[in-house]
Coordinates of C-alpha atoms and ligand atoms in Angstrom, one line a residue:
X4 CA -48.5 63.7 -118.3
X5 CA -46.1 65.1 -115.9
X6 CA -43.0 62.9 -116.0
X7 CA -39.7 63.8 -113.9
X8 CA -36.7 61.3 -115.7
X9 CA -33.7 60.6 -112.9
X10 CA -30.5 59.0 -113.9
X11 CA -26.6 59.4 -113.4
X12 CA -24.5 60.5 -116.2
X13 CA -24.7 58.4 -119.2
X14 CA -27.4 56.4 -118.0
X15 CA -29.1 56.7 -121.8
X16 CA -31.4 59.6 -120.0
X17 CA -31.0 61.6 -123.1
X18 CA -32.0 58.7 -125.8
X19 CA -35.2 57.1 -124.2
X20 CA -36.5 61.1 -123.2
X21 CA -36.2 60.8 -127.2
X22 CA -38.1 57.4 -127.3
X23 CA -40.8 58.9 -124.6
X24 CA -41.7 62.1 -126.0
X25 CA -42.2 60.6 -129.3
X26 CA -44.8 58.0 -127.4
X27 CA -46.3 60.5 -124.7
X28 CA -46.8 64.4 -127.3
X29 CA -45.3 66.1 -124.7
X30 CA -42.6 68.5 -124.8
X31 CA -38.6 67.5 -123.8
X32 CA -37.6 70.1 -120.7
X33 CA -33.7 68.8 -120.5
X34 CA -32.1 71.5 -118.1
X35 CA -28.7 70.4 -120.1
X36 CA -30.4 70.8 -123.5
X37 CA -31.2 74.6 -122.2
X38 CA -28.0 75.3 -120.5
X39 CA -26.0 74.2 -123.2
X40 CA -28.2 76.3 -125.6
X41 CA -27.8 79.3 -123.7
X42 CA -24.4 79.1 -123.7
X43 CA -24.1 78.5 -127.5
X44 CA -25.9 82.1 -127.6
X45 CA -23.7 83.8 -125.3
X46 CA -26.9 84.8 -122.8
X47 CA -26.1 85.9 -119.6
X48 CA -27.3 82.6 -117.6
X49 CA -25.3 80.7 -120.8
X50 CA -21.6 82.4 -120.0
X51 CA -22.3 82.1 -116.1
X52 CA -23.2 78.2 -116.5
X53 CA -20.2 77.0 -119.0
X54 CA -17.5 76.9 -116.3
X55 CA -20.1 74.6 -114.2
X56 CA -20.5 72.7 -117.3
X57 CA -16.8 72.0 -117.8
X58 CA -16.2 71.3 -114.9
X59 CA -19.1 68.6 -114.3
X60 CA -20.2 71.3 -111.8
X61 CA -24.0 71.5 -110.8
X62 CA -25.1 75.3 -111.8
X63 CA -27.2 77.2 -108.8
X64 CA -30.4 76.1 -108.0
X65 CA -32.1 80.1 -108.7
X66 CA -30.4 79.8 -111.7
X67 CA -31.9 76.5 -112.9
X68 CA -34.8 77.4 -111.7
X69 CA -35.6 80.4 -113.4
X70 CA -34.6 79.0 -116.9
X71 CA -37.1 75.8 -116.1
X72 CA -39.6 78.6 -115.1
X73 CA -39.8 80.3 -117.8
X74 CA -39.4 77.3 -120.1
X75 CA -42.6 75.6 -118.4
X76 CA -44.5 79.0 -119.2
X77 CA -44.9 78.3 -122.7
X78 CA -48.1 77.0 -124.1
X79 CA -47.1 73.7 -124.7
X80 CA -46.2 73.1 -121.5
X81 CA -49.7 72.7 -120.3
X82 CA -50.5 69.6 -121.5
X83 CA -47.5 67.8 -119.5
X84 CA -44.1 67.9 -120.0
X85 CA -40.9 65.3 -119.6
X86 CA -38.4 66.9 -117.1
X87 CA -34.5 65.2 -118.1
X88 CA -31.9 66.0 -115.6
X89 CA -34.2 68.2 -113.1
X90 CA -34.8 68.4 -110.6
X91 CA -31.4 67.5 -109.5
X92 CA -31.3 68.7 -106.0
X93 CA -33.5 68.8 -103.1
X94 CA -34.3 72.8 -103.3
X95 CA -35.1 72.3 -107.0
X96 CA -37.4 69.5 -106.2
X97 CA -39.0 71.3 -103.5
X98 CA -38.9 74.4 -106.1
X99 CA -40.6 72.4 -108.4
X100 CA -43.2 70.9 -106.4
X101 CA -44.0 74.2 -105.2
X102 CA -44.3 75.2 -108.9
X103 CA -46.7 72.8 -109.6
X104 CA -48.6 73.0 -106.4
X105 CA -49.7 76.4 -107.3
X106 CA -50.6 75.4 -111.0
X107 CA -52.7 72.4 -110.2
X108 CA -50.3 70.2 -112.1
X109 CA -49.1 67.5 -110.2
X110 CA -46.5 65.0 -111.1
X111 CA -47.9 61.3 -112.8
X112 CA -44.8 59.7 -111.9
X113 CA -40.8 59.7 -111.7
X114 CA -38.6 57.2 -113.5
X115 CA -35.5 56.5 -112.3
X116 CA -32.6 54.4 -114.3
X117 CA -29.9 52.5 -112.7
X118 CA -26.9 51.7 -114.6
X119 CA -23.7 50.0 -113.0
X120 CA -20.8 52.7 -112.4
X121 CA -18.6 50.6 -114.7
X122 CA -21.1 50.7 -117.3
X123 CA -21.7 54.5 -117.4
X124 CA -18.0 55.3 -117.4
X125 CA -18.1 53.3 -120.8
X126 CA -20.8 54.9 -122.4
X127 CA -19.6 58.3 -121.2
X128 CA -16.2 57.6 -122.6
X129 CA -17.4 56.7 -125.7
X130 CA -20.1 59.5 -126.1
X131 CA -17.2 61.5 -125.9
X132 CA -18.7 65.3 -124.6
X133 CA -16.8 68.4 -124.1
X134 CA -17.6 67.5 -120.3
X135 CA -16.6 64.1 -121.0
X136 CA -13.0 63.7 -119.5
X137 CA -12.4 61.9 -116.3
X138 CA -12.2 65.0 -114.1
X139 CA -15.8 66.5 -115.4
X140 CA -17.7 62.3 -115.0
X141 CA -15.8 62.0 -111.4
X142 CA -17.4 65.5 -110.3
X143 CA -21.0 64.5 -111.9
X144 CA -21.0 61.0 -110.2
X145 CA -20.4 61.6 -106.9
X146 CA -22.7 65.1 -107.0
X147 CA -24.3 62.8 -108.5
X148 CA -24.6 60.0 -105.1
X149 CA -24.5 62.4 -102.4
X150 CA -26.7 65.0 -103.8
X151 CA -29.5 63.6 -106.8
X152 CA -29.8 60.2 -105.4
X153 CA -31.1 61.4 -102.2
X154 CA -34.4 62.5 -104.5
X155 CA -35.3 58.8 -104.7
X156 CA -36.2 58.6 -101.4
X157 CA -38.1 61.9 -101.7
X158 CA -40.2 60.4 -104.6
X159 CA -40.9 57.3 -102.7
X160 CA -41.7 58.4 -100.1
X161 CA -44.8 60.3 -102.5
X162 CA -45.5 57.0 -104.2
X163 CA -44.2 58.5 -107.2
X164 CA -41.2 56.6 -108.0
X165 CA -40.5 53.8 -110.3
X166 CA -36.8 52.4 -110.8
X167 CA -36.0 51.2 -114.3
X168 CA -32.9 48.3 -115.3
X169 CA -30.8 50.6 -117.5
X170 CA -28.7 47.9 -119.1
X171 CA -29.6 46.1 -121.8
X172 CA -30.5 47.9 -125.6
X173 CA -31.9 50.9 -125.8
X174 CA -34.9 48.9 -127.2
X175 CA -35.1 46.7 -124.1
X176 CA -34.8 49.7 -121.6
X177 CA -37.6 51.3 -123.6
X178 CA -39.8 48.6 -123.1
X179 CA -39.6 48.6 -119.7
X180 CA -40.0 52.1 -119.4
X181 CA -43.4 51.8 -121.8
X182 CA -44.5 48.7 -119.2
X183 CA -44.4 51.2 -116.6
X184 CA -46.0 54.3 -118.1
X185 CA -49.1 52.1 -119.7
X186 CA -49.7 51.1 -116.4
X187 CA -49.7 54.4 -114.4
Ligands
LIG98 P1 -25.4 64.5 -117.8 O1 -26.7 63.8 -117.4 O2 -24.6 63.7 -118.7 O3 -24.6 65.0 -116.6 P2 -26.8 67.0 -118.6 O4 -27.0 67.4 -120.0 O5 -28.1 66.6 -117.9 O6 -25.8 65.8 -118.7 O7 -26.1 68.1 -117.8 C1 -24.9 68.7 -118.2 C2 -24.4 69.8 -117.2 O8 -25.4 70.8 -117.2 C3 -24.3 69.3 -115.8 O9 -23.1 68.7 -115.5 C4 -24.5 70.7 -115.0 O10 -23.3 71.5 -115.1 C5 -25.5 71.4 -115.9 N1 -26.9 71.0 -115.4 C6 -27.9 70.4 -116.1 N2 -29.0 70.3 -115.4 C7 -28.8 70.8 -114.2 C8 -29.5 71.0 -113.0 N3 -30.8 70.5 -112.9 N4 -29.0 71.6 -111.9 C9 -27.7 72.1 -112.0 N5 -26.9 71.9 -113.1 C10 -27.4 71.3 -114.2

């Protein structure tokens, strides 16, 4: 299964991809996850992206690209794969569609969660992230509204999108994700 996972910051994107992989056998893609590696490492794509990451900055769509490209090139990728937190923008959606077009391998479906603002801000606070101060989760949210939530529509518009409730336990959301996926 081919799974793209949409949510603003702290929306618990990062705990049910956990819950999901563990149900589906398919590998985690989380363009954060990578970035954050690649930085750890010192790579060339990891020292360009950590100012974008401290700043709650959205790295360049080639750059993002290429990391998911090679990423989905590896063997267990063909079986399906869970994107978290790409695409996030309409080129790397198109990007990615392309991608897939060419392989064969479309998309099953795109889950989105929705959290209330106040909510997030909580969770975020809490989590407490080097990319976690005010500055960083004001950036990401409203990158997050003007340019990742316009992808909704773009996934409707496919019949590939299903909204989730976000608040409640992580067990709750789970179940709701499950609901979804068992019947697609
Ligand atoms: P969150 O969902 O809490 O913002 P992520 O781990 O998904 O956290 O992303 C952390 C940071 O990594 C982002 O603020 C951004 O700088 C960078 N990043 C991750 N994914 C992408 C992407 N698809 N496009 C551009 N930048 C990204």
């Amino acid at each position: 299964m081919r799974i793209v996972f949409i949510g603003p910051p702290g929306a618990g994107k990062g705990t049910q991809s956990a819950n999901l992989i563990g149900h589906l056998k398919v590998p985690h893609l989380s363009t954060g996850d990578i970035l954050r590696l690649a930085r750890e490492e010192k790579t060339k794509v990891g020292l360009m992206a950590a100012e974008f990451i401290d700043a709650g900055r959205l790295v360049h769509d080639p750059v993002v690209v290429e990391v998911v490209g090679e990423r989905l090139k590896q063997p267990d990728c063909q079986k399906g794969c869970l994107f978290d937190g790409f695409p996030r923008t309409l080129g790397q959606a198109e990007s990615l569609d392309d991608y897939l077009d060419t392989n064969e391998t479309p998309l099953d479906l795109v889950l989105a969660l929705d959290v209330p603002e106040n909510i997030l801000i909580e969770r975020l606070i809490a989590r407490g992230r080097g990319d976690d101060n005010l500055d960083a989760i004001q950036t990401r949210f409203n990158d997050y509204q003007t340019i990742t939530r316009p992808l909704l529509d773009y996934y409707e518009r496919r019949g590939l999108l299903h909204e989730i409730d976000g608040t409640g336990t992580p067990e709750e959301v789970f179940d709701r994700i499950k609901a979804v996926i068992d019947n697609t």
